[in-house]
Short mmCIF file of C-alpha atoms in Angstrom, two decimals:
data_model
loop_
_atom_site.label_atom_id
_atom_site.label_comp_id
_atom_site.label_asym_id
_atom_site.label_seq_id
_atom_site.Cartn_x
_atom_site.Cartn_y
_atom_site.Cartn_z
CA UNK A 1021 -18.08 -4.72 -2.81
CA UNK A 1022 -20.43 -3.06 -5.19
CA UNK A 1023 -21.37 -5.17 -8.37
CA UNK A 1024 -23.18 -4.09 -11.44
CA UNK A 1025 -24.05 -5.67 -15.06
CA UNK A 1026 -24.19 -3.79 -17.85
CA UNK A 1027 -25.68 -4.94 -20.99
CA UNK A 1028 -25.24 -3.36 -24.36
CA UNK A 1029 -27.22 -4.97 -27.47
CA UNK A 1030 -25.79 -3.33 -30.43
CA UNK A 1031 -26.73 -4.04 -34.40
CA UNK A 1032 -23.86 -6.56 -35.05
CA UNK A 1033 -22.77 -7.82 -31.45
CA UNK A 1034 -24.10 -8.25 -27.89
CA UNK A 1035 -21.81 -7.05 -24.99
CA UNK A 1036 -21.89 -7.61 -21.30
CA UNK A 1037 -19.57 -6.30 -18.88
CA UNK A 1038 -19.50 -6.86 -14.81
CA UNK A 1039 -18.29 -3.92 -12.79
CA UNK A 1040 -17.04 -4.17 -9.52
CA UNK A 1041 -16.60 -1.01 -7.43
CA UNK A 1042 -16.86 0.92 -10.78
CA UNK A 1043 -13.89 -1.01 -12.67
CA UNK A 1044 -14.39 -3.29 -15.35
CA UNK A 1045 -13.89 -7.06 -13.88
CA UNK A 1046 -15.18 -9.19 -16.97
CA UNK A 1047 -16.24 -8.71 -20.19
CA UNK A 1048 -18.39 -11.05 -22.67
CA UNK A 1049 -19.16 -10.61 -26.44
CA UNK A 1050 -21.11 -12.65 -28.98
CA UNK A 1051 -21.59 -12.19 -32.60
CA UNK A 1052 -24.31 -14.11 -34.87
CA UNK A 1053 -21.37 -15.78 -36.69
CA UNK A 1054 -19.34 -16.57 -33.55
CA UNK A 1055 -22.22 -17.63 -30.98
CA UNK A 1056 -20.72 -19.83 -27.91
CA UNK A 1057 -21.05 -23.43 -28.03
CA UNK A 1058 -19.78 -24.49 -24.62
CA UNK A 1059 -22.80 -26.82 -23.47
CA UNK A 1060 -24.09 -27.54 -26.79
CA UNK A 1061 -24.73 -31.18 -27.20
CA UNK A 1062 -24.07 -32.98 -30.47
CA UNK A 1063 -24.78 -36.61 -31.64
CA UNK A 1064 -21.38 -37.13 -33.15
CA UNK A 1065 -19.56 -40.38 -34.86
CA UNK A 1066 -16.05 -41.66 -33.90
CA UNK A 1067 -13.51 -40.70 -36.57
CA UNK A 1068 -10.39 -42.24 -34.70
CA UNK A 1069 -9.16 -43.78 -31.68
CA UNK A 1070 -5.77 -43.14 -30.33
CA UNK A 1071 -4.84 -45.62 -27.81
CA UNK A 1072 -1.45 -43.91 -27.36
CA UNK A 1073 -2.86 -40.41 -25.92
CA UNK A 1074 -6.06 -42.46 -24.57
CA UNK A 1075 -8.27 -40.12 -26.56
CA UNK A 1076 -10.43 -40.12 -29.48
CA UNK A 1077 -11.63 -37.59 -32.53
CA UNK A 1078 -15.33 -37.36 -32.91
CA UNK A 1079 -17.01 -35.75 -35.97
CA UNK A 1080 -19.65 -33.50 -34.48
CA UNK A 1081 -20.38 -31.02 -37.67
CA UNK A 1082 -17.76 -28.23 -36.55
CA UNK A 1083 -14.82 -27.16 -38.95
CA UNK A 1084 -12.56 -29.12 -36.94
CA UNK A 1085 -13.24 -32.47 -35.19
CA UNK A 1086 -13.73 -32.41 -31.54
CA UNK A 1087 -11.35 -34.36 -29.27
CA UNK A 1088 -12.20 -36.55 -26.21
CA UNK A 1089 -10.11 -37.72 -23.62
CA UNK A 1090 -10.96 -40.82 -21.76
CA UNK A 1091 -11.26 -39.04 -18.28
CA UNK A 1092 -14.11 -37.24 -19.97
CA UNK A 1093 -15.68 -40.63 -20.40
CA UNK A 1094 -15.89 -41.81 -16.74
CA UNK A 1095 -18.52 -40.51 -14.38
CA UNK A 1096 -17.15 -37.87 -11.98
CA UNK A 1097 -16.40 -39.32 -8.33
CA UNK A 1098 -18.36 -36.04 -7.20
CA UNK A 1099 -19.90 -36.35 -3.47
CA UNK A 1100 -19.59 -32.78 -2.98
CA UNK A 1101 -19.70 -31.10 -6.21
CA UNK A 1102 -18.94 -27.59 -7.68
CA UNK A 1103 -20.84 -26.57 -10.72
CA UNK A 1104 -19.24 -23.14 -10.83
CA UNK A 1105 -15.37 -22.93 -10.84
CA UNK A 1106 -14.27 -24.59 -7.54
CA UNK A 1107 -10.69 -25.36 -7.12
CA UNK A 1108 -9.59 -28.98 -6.91
CA UNK A 1109 -8.08 -29.95 -3.59
CA UNK A 1110 -4.65 -30.89 -3.01
CA UNK A 1111 -3.85 -34.57 -1.75
CA UNK A 1112 -6.06 -36.47 -4.01
CA UNK A 1113 -4.75 -39.72 -5.24
CA UNK A 1114 -4.31 -39.93 -9.30
CA UNK A 1115 -7.23 -41.45 -10.43
CA UNK A 1116 -6.85 -44.64 -13.22
CA UNK A 1117 -9.26 -44.81 -16.14
CA UNK A 1118 -9.97 -47.92 -18.38
CA UNK A 1119 -8.21 -48.15 -21.69
CA UNK A 1120 -10.42 -45.66 -24.34
CA UNK A 1121 -10.25 -48.79 -26.96
CA UNK A 1122 -12.44 -50.62 -24.26
CA UNK A 1123 -14.83 -47.80 -24.28
CA UNK A 1124 -15.35 -46.69 -27.73
CA UNK A 1125 -14.91 -47.79 -31.32
CA UNK A 1126 -14.33 -46.02 -34.70
CA UNK A 1127 -17.71 -45.43 -36.61
CA UNK A 1128 -19.49 -45.71 -33.31
CA UNK A 1129 -22.43 -42.92 -32.73
CA UNK A 1130 -21.82 -41.06 -29.21
CA UNK A 1131 -23.62 -38.02 -27.49
CA UNK A 1132 -21.10 -35.76 -26.41
CA UNK A 1133 -21.10 -32.08 -24.91
CA UNK A 1134 -18.86 -29.12 -25.68
CA UNK A 1135 -16.77 -28.47 -22.71
CA UNK A 1136 -14.29 -26.11 -24.41
CA UNK A 1137 -14.49 -24.14 -27.59
CA UNK A 1138 -12.15 -24.54 -30.46
CA UNK A 1139 -9.14 -22.15 -30.42
CA UNK A 1140 -6.78 -21.10 -32.75
CA UNK A 1141 -5.91 -24.67 -34.32
CA UNK A 1142 -7.59 -26.96 -32.05
CA UNK A 1143 -10.96 -28.37 -32.23
CA UNK A 1144 -13.50 -28.36 -29.72
CA UNK A 1145 -13.15 -30.54 -26.64
CA UNK A 1146 -15.84 -32.59 -25.55
CA UNK A 1147 -17.30 -35.12 -23.05
CA UNK A 1148 -19.97 -37.80 -22.72
CA UNK A 1149 -20.88 -36.91 -19.48
CA UNK A 1150 -23.96 -34.52 -19.94
CA UNK A 1151 -24.67 -31.94 -17.94
CA UNK A 1152 -27.80 -29.69 -18.47
CA UNK A 1153 -27.65 -26.31 -16.15
CA UNK A 1154 -30.87 -24.76 -14.62
CA UNK A 1155 -31.04 -21.75 -12.19
CA UNK A 1156 -30.85 -23.59 -9.20
CA UNK A 1157 -29.39 -27.08 -10.21
CA UNK A 1158 -26.98 -28.97 -12.66
CA UNK A 1159 -28.72 -32.18 -14.16
CA UNK A 1160 -26.40 -35.26 -15.02
CA UNK A 1161 -27.93 -38.37 -16.69
CA UNK A 1162 -27.06 -42.03 -15.71
CA UNK A 1163 -25.82 -40.89 -12.21
CA UNK A 1164 -27.36 -41.22 -8.62
CA UNK A 1165 -25.49 -38.75 -6.53
CA UNK A 1166 -26.13 -35.46 -4.79
CA UNK A 1167 -23.47 -32.91 -4.85
CA UNK A 1168 -23.84 -29.28 -3.52
CA UNK A 1169 -21.69 -26.01 -4.42
CA UNK A 1170 -18.56 -25.62 -2.35
CA UNK A 1171 -19.41 -21.70 -2.72
CA UNK A 1172 -22.29 -22.61 0.13
CA UNK A 1173 -19.93 -22.61 3.25
CA UNK A 1174 -22.62 -22.98 5.87
CA UNK A 1175 -22.91 -26.79 6.98
CA UNK A 1176 -26.35 -26.52 8.06
CA UNK A 1177 -27.60 -25.29 4.68
CA UNK A 1178 -25.50 -27.55 2.95
CA UNK A 1179 -27.10 -30.64 4.80
CA UNK A 1180 -30.31 -28.97 4.28
CA UNK A 1181 -30.09 -28.82 0.76
CA UNK A 1182 -28.59 -32.23 -0.12
CA UNK A 1183 -31.65 -33.96 1.98
CA UNK A 1184 -34.27 -31.81 0.09
CA UNK A 1185 -32.89 -32.93 -3.43
CA UNK A 1186 -31.98 -36.38 -2.35
CA UNK A 1187 -35.74 -36.64 -1.77
CA UNK A 1188 -36.47 -34.89 -5.43
CA UNK A 1189 -33.98 -36.46 -7.36
CA UNK A 1190 -35.39 -38.64 -10.39
CA UNK A 1191 -34.43 -42.10 -10.76
CA UNK A 1192 -30.97 -42.59 -12.72
CA UNK A 1193 -29.89 -38.53 -12.52
CA UNK A 1194 -27.36 -37.07 -10.42
CA UNK A 1195 -27.78 -33.79 -9.39
CA UNK A 1196 -25.40 -30.60 -8.41
CA UNK A 1197 -27.07 -27.61 -6.29
CA UNK A 1198 -25.47 -24.43 -7.76
CA UNK A 1199 -24.76 -21.69 -5.59
CA UNK A 1200 -27.96 -19.89 -6.68
CA UNK A 1201 -29.94 -22.73 -4.95
CA UNK A 1202 -28.81 -21.41 -1.46
CA UNK A 1203 -31.91 -20.94 0.92
CA UNK A 1204 -34.37 -22.03 -1.92
CA UNK A 1205 -37.58 -24.12 -1.11
CA UNK A 1206 -38.45 -27.30 -2.34
CA UNK A 1207 -40.91 -25.64 -4.81
CA UNK A 1208 -37.91 -24.06 -6.42
CA UNK A 1209 -36.10 -26.99 -7.51
CA UNK A 1210 -38.81 -29.08 -8.47
CA UNK A 1211 -39.75 -26.39 -11.10
CA UNK A 1212 -36.11 -26.34 -12.20
CA UNK A 1213 -35.66 -30.31 -12.08
CA UNK A 1214 -39.03 -30.93 -14.05
CA UNK A 1215 -37.69 -28.47 -16.96
CA UNK A 1216 -34.32 -30.16 -17.14
CA UNK A 1217 -35.77 -33.78 -17.22
CA UNK A 1218 -38.12 -32.36 -19.85
CA UNK A 1219 -35.38 -30.89 -21.78
CA UNK A 1220 -33.15 -34.20 -21.50
CA UNK A 1221 -35.99 -36.57 -22.53
CA UNK A 1222 -36.67 -34.24 -25.32
CA UNK A 1223 -33.24 -34.48 -26.44
CA UNK A 1224 -33.01 -38.19 -26.29
CA UNK A 1225 -36.36 -38.58 -28.30
CA UNK A 1226 -34.63 -36.21 -30.97
CA UNK A 1227 -31.36 -38.16 -31.09
CA UNK A 1228 -33.24 -41.41 -32.28
CA UNK A 1229 -34.38 -39.83 -35.24
CA UNK A 1230 -31.39 -38.09 -36.60
CA UNK A 1231 -28.39 -39.13 -37.88
CA UNK A 1232 -24.73 -37.97 -36.82
CA UNK A 1233 -23.14 -35.36 -36.95
CA UNK A 1234 -26.44 -33.77 -35.37
CA UNK A 1235 -26.91 -30.86 -32.78
CA UNK A 1236 -29.21 -32.06 -30.36
CA UNK A 1237 -29.05 -29.27 -27.53
CA UNK A 1238 -28.29 -25.53 -28.11
CA UNK A 1239 -26.85 -23.96 -24.51
CA UNK A 1240 -28.74 -20.63 -23.71
CA UNK A 1241 -27.36 -17.56 -25.76
CA UNK A 1242 -24.83 -15.27 -23.83
CA UNK A 1243 -27.41 -12.56 -22.54
CA UNK A 1244 -29.68 -15.43 -20.90
CA UNK A 1245 -27.04 -17.44 -19.58
CA UNK A 1246 -25.56 -14.52 -18.01
CA UNK A 1247 -28.80 -13.89 -16.65
CA UNK A 1248 -29.22 -17.56 -15.32
CA UNK A 1249 -25.90 -17.88 -13.63
CA UNK A 1250 -24.56 -14.13 -12.43
CA UNK A 1251 -27.63 -12.42 -11.71
CA UNK A 1252 -28.56 -12.92 -7.93
CA UNK A 1253 -28.69 -10.81 -4.55
CA UNK A 1254 -25.24 -10.22 -4.55
CA UNK A 1255 -25.45 -7.95 -7.61
CA UNK A 1256 -26.66 -4.46 -7.23
CA UNK A 1257 -27.96 -3.87 -10.35
CA UNK A 1258 -28.40 -4.78 -13.79
CA UNK A 1259 -28.50 -2.12 -16.84
CA UNK A 1260 -29.32 -3.19 -20.23
CA UNK A 1261 -30.10 -0.34 -23.18
CA UNK A 1262 -32.56 -2.52 -25.30
CA UNK A 1263 -36.25 -2.16 -24.34
CA UNK A 1264 -36.89 -5.97 -25.81
CA UNK A 1265 -34.17 -7.30 -24.04
CA UNK A 1266 -35.38 -5.42 -20.85
CA UNK A 1267 -38.89 -6.96 -21.20
CA UNK A 1268 -37.47 -10.59 -21.69
CA UNK A 1269 -35.19 -10.28 -18.28
CA UNK A 1270 -38.12 -8.95 -16.58
CA UNK A 1271 -40.49 -11.68 -18.16
CA UNK A 1272 -37.88 -14.79 -16.99
CA UNK A 1273 -37.23 -13.24 -13.60
CA UNK A 1274 -41.02 -12.74 -12.49
CA UNK A 1275 -41.02 -16.95 -12.74
CA UNK A 1276 -37.49 -17.47 -10.94
CA UNK A 1277 -36.42 -14.38 -9.04
CA UNK A 1278 -39.09 -11.93 -8.57
CA UNK A 1279 -37.34 -9.94 -6.36
CA UNK A 1280 -34.84 -9.27 -8.28
CA UNK A 1281 -36.91 -7.52 -10.70
CA UNK A 1282 -36.39 -4.13 -8.86
CA UNK A 1283 -32.66 -4.30 -9.57
CA UNK A 1284 -33.02 -4.16 -13.18
CA UNK A 1285 -32.96 -0.80 -15.23
CA UNK A 1286 -33.61 0.33 -18.52
CA UNK A 1287 -30.69 2.89 -19.76
CA UNK A 1288 -32.46 5.53 -21.54
CA UNK A 1289 -29.81 8.08 -22.50
CA UNK A 1290 -29.24 8.75 -26.19
CA UNK A 1291 -25.24 8.16 -25.68
CA UNK A 1292 -23.97 4.72 -25.77
CA UNK A 1293 -24.31 2.67 -22.51
CA UNK A 1294 -20.90 1.78 -22.53
CA UNK A 1295 -19.67 5.19 -22.80
CA UNK A 1296 -21.81 6.09 -19.74
CA UNK A 1297 -20.32 3.80 -17.29
CA UNK A 1298 -16.75 4.20 -18.43
CA UNK A 1299 -16.61 0.63 -19.97
CA UNK A 1300 -15.57 1.60 -23.44
CA UNK A 1301 -12.10 3.35 -22.41
CA UNK A 1302 -11.46 0.39 -20.25
CA UNK A 1303 -12.12 -2.21 -23.19
CA UNK A 1304 -10.04 -0.08 -25.30
CA UNK A 1305 -6.83 -0.40 -23.36
CA UNK A 1306 -7.94 -4.65 -22.71
CA UNK A 1307 -6.21 -5.77 -25.17
CA UNK A 1308 -2.87 -3.66 -24.44
CA UNK A 1309 0.25 -5.13 -24.33
CA UNK A 1310 1.49 -2.80 -20.93
CA UNK A 1311 -0.69 -2.06 -18.27
CA UNK A 1312 -0.08 0.58 -15.73
CA UNK A 1313 -0.96 0.28 -11.96
CA UNK A 1314 -2.22 2.98 -9.52
CA UNK A 1315 1.51 3.00 -7.75
CA UNK A 1316 3.55 3.31 -10.79
CA UNK A 1317 4.46 -0.30 -11.14
CA UNK A 1318 3.48 -2.04 -14.61
CA UNK A 1319 2.87 -5.51 -16.20
CA UNK A 1320 3.69 -6.48 -19.36
CA UNK A 1321 1.55 -9.63 -21.04
CA UNK A 1322 2.64 -11.47 -23.98
CA UNK A 1323 0.80 -14.36 -25.63
CA UNK A 1324 2.49 -17.24 -27.16
CA UNK A 1325 0.96 -20.42 -28.54
CA UNK A 1326 2.42 -22.48 -25.05
CA UNK A 1327 1.00 -20.00 -22.46
CA UNK A 1328 0.87 -16.56 -21.37
CA UNK A 1329 3.89 -14.77 -19.47
CA UNK A 1330 3.63 -11.60 -17.46
CA UNK A 1331 6.62 -9.47 -16.47
CA UNK A 1332 6.04 -7.12 -13.32
CA UNK A 1333 8.23 -4.21 -13.11
CA UNK A 1334 8.76 -1.20 -10.88
CA UNK A 1335 8.71 1.26 -13.74
CA UNK A 1336 7.95 4.38 -12.17
CA UNK A 1337 6.85 3.26 -8.80
CA UNK A 1338 7.58 5.12 -5.83
CA UNK A 1339 7.56 3.87 -2.39
CA UNK A 1340 9.51 3.13 0.57
CA UNK A 1341 13.37 3.88 0.16
CA UNK A 1342 13.56 0.29 1.73
CA UNK A 1343 13.88 -1.57 -1.44
CA UNK A 1344 12.79 -4.61 -0.37
CA UNK A 1345 9.87 -3.18 0.89
CA UNK A 1346 9.00 -0.93 -2.44
CA UNK A 1347 9.48 -4.34 -4.18
CA UNK A 1348 7.01 -6.05 -1.79
CA UNK A 1349 4.33 -3.26 -2.32
CA UNK A 1350 4.68 -3.31 -6.38
CA UNK A 1351 4.29 -7.15 -6.23
CA UNK A 1352 1.40 -6.97 -4.26
CA UNK A 1353 -0.43 -4.85 -6.22
CA UNK A 1354 0.63 -6.66 -8.97
CA UNK A 1355 -0.64 -10.02 -7.74
CA UNK A 1356 -4.18 -7.96 -7.54
CA UNK A 1357 -3.91 -6.75 -10.98
CA UNK A 1358 -2.92 -9.72 -12.46
CA UNK A 1359 -6.08 -11.54 -11.27
CA UNK A 1360 -8.10 -8.87 -12.68
CA UNK A 1361 -6.39 -8.92 -15.72
CA UNK A 1362 -6.90 -12.84 -16.11
CA UNK A 1363 -10.61 -12.46 -15.67
CA UNK A 1364 -11.03 -9.41 -17.81
CA UNK A 1365 -9.02 -10.89 -20.69
CA UNK A 1366 -10.32 -14.38 -20.07
CA UNK A 1367 -6.74 -15.41 -20.47
CA UNK A 1368 -6.51 -19.40 -19.87
CA UNK A 1369 -4.30 -22.20 -20.02
CA UNK A 1370 -0.76 -22.22 -18.53
CA UNK A 1371 0.65 -18.66 -16.87
CA UNK A 1372 4.01 -17.40 -15.92
CA UNK A 1373 4.43 -14.45 -13.73
CA UNK A 1374 8.02 -13.03 -13.22
CA UNK A 1375 7.51 -10.79 -10.21
CA UNK A 1376 10.16 -8.55 -9.23
CA UNK A 1377 13.03 -10.43 -7.15
CA UNK A 1378 12.58 -10.12 -3.48
CA UNK A 1379 15.21 -11.82 -1.01
CA UNK A 1380 12.97 -12.49 2.07
CA UNK A 1381 11.20 -15.93 1.87
CA UNK A 1382 7.77 -14.48 3.91
CA UNK A 1383 7.52 -11.52 1.35
CA UNK A 1384 7.54 -14.00 -1.69
CA UNK A 1385 4.76 -16.02 0.38
CA UNK A 1386 2.87 -12.79 0.91
CA UNK A 1387 3.10 -12.26 -2.81
CA UNK A 1388 1.69 -15.75 -3.63
CA UNK A 1389 -0.99 -15.63 -0.89
CA UNK A 1390 -2.05 -12.42 -2.31
CA UNK A 1391 -2.58 -13.90 -6.06
CA UNK A 1392 -4.37 -16.89 -4.31
CA UNK A 1393 -6.64 -14.68 -2.28
CA UNK A 1394 -7.78 -12.71 -5.62
CA UNK A 1395 -8.08 -15.66 -7.60
CA UNK A 1396 -11.16 -16.73 -5.21
CA UNK A 1397 -13.06 -13.93 -7.18
CA UNK A 1398 -12.68 -16.10 -10.50
CA UNK A 1399 -15.32 -18.22 -11.72
CA UNK A 1400 -12.99 -20.05 -13.85
CA UNK A 1401 -10.68 -23.19 -12.32
CA UNK A 1402 -7.54 -21.70 -11.16
CA UNK A 1403 -4.36 -23.48 -9.95
CA UNK A 1404 -1.46 -21.67 -8.46
CA UNK A 1405 1.84 -23.09 -7.61
CA UNK A 1406 2.26 -22.45 -3.59
CA UNK A 1407 6.24 -22.03 -4.72
CA UNK A 1408 8.07 -19.64 -6.03
CA UNK A 1409 10.51 -21.36 -8.58
CA UNK A 1410 14.43 -21.18 -8.24
CA UNK A 1411 14.13 -18.34 -11.03
CA UNK A 1412 12.01 -16.54 -9.32
CA UNK A 1413 8.73 -17.36 -11.28
CA UNK A 1414 5.20 -18.07 -10.42
CA UNK A 1415 3.29 -20.81 -12.27
CA UNK A 1416 -0.30 -21.05 -12.31
CA UNK A 1417 -3.17 -22.66 -14.65
CA UNK A 1418 -6.56 -20.95 -15.38
CA UNK A 1419 -9.58 -23.00 -17.22
CA UNK A 1420 -9.70 -22.15 -20.95
CA UNK A 1421 -13.16 -22.90 -22.27
CA UNK A 1422 -13.39 -20.13 -24.85
CA UNK A 1423 -11.02 -17.91 -27.18
CA UNK A 1424 -9.50 -15.26 -25.06
CA UNK A 1425 -10.73 -11.02 -25.59
CA UNK A 1426 -7.60 -10.81 -27.82
CA UNK A 1427 -8.82 -13.46 -30.04
CA UNK A 1428 -12.60 -12.35 -29.68
CA UNK A 1429 -11.71 -8.69 -30.91
CA UNK A 1430 -8.88 -9.78 -33.85
CA UNK A 1431 -7.63 -12.03 -36.47
CA UNK A 1432 -4.29 -13.13 -37.74
CA UNK A 1433 -2.85 -10.27 -39.75
CA UNK A 1434 -2.65 -11.03 -43.67
CA UNK A 1435 0.75 -8.93 -44.03
CA UNK A 1436 2.83 -10.43 -41.06
CA UNK A 1437 1.63 -14.19 -41.30
CA UNK A 1438 0.41 -14.15 -37.71
CA UNK A 1439 3.24 -12.97 -36.09
CA UNK A 1440 1.04 -9.96 -34.93
CA UNK A 1441 -2.85 -8.92 -35.18
CA UNK A 1442 -4.83 -6.19 -36.24
CA UNK A 1443 -9.22 -5.57 -35.44
CA UNK A 1444 -11.35 -7.31 -37.53
CA UNK A 1445 -13.57 -5.70 -40.02
CA UNK A 1446 -16.78 -6.62 -37.42
CA UNK A 1447 -14.72 -4.91 -34.55
CA UNK A 1448 -14.28 -2.04 -36.94
CA UNK A 1449 -17.98 -1.61 -38.10
CA UNK A 1450 -19.28 -1.70 -34.58
CA UNK A 1451 -16.80 1.23 -33.59
CA UNK A 1452 -17.98 2.91 -36.67
CA UNK A 1453 -21.69 2.72 -35.15
CA UNK A 1454 -20.82 3.77 -31.42
CA UNK A 1455 -19.09 6.90 -33.24
CA UNK A 1456 -22.39 7.66 -35.30
CA UNK A 1457 -24.13 7.18 -31.95
CA UNK A 1458 -22.22 9.67 -30.33
CA UNK A 1459 -22.30 11.98 -33.20
CA UNK A 1460 -26.29 11.77 -33.25
CA UNK A 1461 -26.16 12.13 -29.16
CA UNK A 1462 -24.56 15.18 -29.61
CA UNK A 1463 -27.03 16.82 -32.34
CA UNK A 1464 -23.89 16.75 -35.13
CA UNK A 1465 -24.13 16.10 -38.59
CA UNK A 1466 -25.79 13.48 -40.61
CA UNK A 1467 -24.38 13.56 -43.81
CA UNK A 1468 -21.18 11.89 -43.91
CA UNK A 1469 -18.51 10.39 -46.45
CA UNK A 1470 -16.93 7.15 -44.34
CA UNK A 1471 -13.60 6.23 -45.83
CA UNK A 1472 -12.56 2.72 -44.61
CA UNK A 1473 -10.10 0.07 -45.89
CA UNK A 1474 -11.51 -1.92 -49.06
CA UNK A 1475 -11.42 -4.91 -46.75
CA UNK A 1476 -13.73 -3.22 -44.48
CA UNK A 1477 -15.70 -1.32 -47.34
CA UNK A 1478 -16.29 -4.97 -48.67
CA UNK A 1479 -17.83 -6.02 -45.31
CA UNK A 1480 -20.12 -2.93 -44.82
CA UNK A 1481 -21.56 -3.61 -48.13
CA UNK A 1482 -21.67 -7.36 -48.54
CA UNK A 1483 -24.93 -8.99 -48.30
CA UNK A 1484 -26.75 -6.70 -50.54
CA UNK A 1485 -25.75 -3.69 -48.29
CA UNK A 1486 -27.90 -5.05 -45.52
CA UNK A 1487 -25.22 -3.83 -42.94
CA UNK A 1488 -25.13 -0.39 -44.55
CA UNK A 1489 -28.73 -0.07 -44.39
CA UNK A 1490 -29.03 -1.43 -40.61
CA UNK A 1491 -26.29 1.03 -39.62
CA UNK A 1492 -28.17 4.06 -41.36
CA UNK A 1493 -31.71 3.31 -40.15
CA UNK A 1494 -29.91 2.75 -36.34
CA UNK A 1495 -28.22 6.45 -36.34
CA UNK A 1496 -30.16 8.05 -38.94
CA UNK A 1497 -27.04 8.87 -40.37
CA UNK A 1498 -26.74 9.46 -44.57
CA UNK A 1499 -23.64 7.66 -45.09
CA UNK A 1500 -21.42 7.47 -48.32
CA UNK A 1501 -19.09 4.44 -48.23
CA UNK A 1502 -15.36 5.14 -49.81
CA UNK A 1503 -12.57 2.52 -49.86
CA UNK A 1504 -8.90 4.23 -48.82
CA UNK A 1505 -6.13 1.62 -49.05
CA UNK A 1506 -3.95 3.93 -47.46
CA UNK A 1507 -5.69 3.19 -44.08
CA UNK A 1508 -5.35 0.01 -41.94
CA UNK A 1509 -8.21 -2.44 -41.55
CA UNK A 1510 -9.02 -1.04 -37.92
CA UNK A 1511 -9.01 2.79 -38.69
CA UNK A 1512 -11.81 4.77 -40.43
CA UNK A 1513 -12.42 8.49 -41.21
CA UNK A 1514 -15.41 10.47 -41.58
CA UNK A 1515 -15.84 13.62 -43.56
CA UNK A 1516 -18.67 16.00 -42.98
CA UNK A 1517 -20.39 16.54 -46.24
CA UNK A 1518 -21.77 19.69 -44.92
CA UNK A 1519 -18.87 21.21 -43.78
CA UNK A 1520 -16.11 19.35 -45.88
CA UNK A 1521 -14.03 18.58 -43.01
CA UNK A 1522 -12.33 15.39 -41.30
CA UNK A 1523 -14.55 15.37 -38.30
CA UNK A 1524 -13.40 11.90 -36.79
CA UNK A 1525 -11.44 13.14 -33.74
CA UNK A 1526 -14.74 14.74 -32.75
CA UNK A 1527 -16.51 11.83 -31.45
CA UNK A 1528 -13.93 9.08 -30.72
CA UNK A 1529 -14.35 6.94 -27.47
#
């Protein structure tokens, strides 16, 4: 499988896409006003302890108080760790925990790390089991064990890594060897661990001089963390459209993985990079409720507060005349596409799938096995029920660490009170920016009247028109913004001042 990482650094957001054999598999979006929080470490204060829930609320300085469960306060029993989305093994006994009221008190100050970002009405989920991730290892204070990522399958290599890291392990720290640590030498781990210990000691020193709530440690930004965690020898190339970011990546790789530098490319074309790799079109469809498959079948994906529900139907599917065999083929293709859509849309929580009914128990098992096999590509933790329920449903859960793609690109609709969604003004502005980039690449007009919904116009011209100035400067367009209340917030219209003509359709994605 050919894997490529494509990075687009825009004016108002950065986007990273992972392509597998040319198809979009995953995407991350980060904006200045919504930077990722997972991995951040705060000094917080306990605002409430709830023995009935065996949980506590922690004030960490965010809009909503964070949620701490008792199981996230007790050191993991890990002798063979996996830091990258490994699946839990069946057959383990349920673990018992001490009562939370014996571990924490109201008003107490505590160091916590964000494990899940705030989603919808829920606050962030936090843990007191701190972990600092490096390129090759994860450092966890107040422990004494060594683990190795389960994705390193060679028993000989696992033994070598465990013995090596045991010799290097600082006192009072547990360590997990990451998948990237495979075949690495002692000097690589020494450098990695030295930096992590220094970061932790600096953070502890800071915690003693500040009052709660305070941010003590900020996890790496999205782009840097993706380079650290995902860019390895199994990635064929990384393409970036920013010269500054290209130089930063090269400088980082020079010290940690110099052999990968030749796989980094600077995108030099005038058209947008996501257009060049057909990512933009795939993203436009990534929030569609209906997903068509190659053989004519379709998925219908519905989101609800309680979970996500996916219906598989044959639609225009053409297959063998044998109905059971036709349904099996459609369901097997659906299992592959569902696993890809879960990664692409970053759907988490409870997921219920209604495959097309099949009578043969062996065929049902084939479909579940296919879904399990495809889920192995997922870095998030996934658990799939091995049995099809009596109602013909497959139930599964997927780790939820951040808002999914739908919530990233949209906001509750003020007209329908949240029963539907429209694209937010920030997403509309980035579409406007890309429209202007396409126009510029085609040597089109430079003078436009931009007609947008009043909310979008206010968003563009707020902050003393800094957004408008940055768009003009980046695209070399002479832009005049006009409000049009007849347009929806996600729509816009470009009028050429030179031709006095609506040219919006000329440069749409």
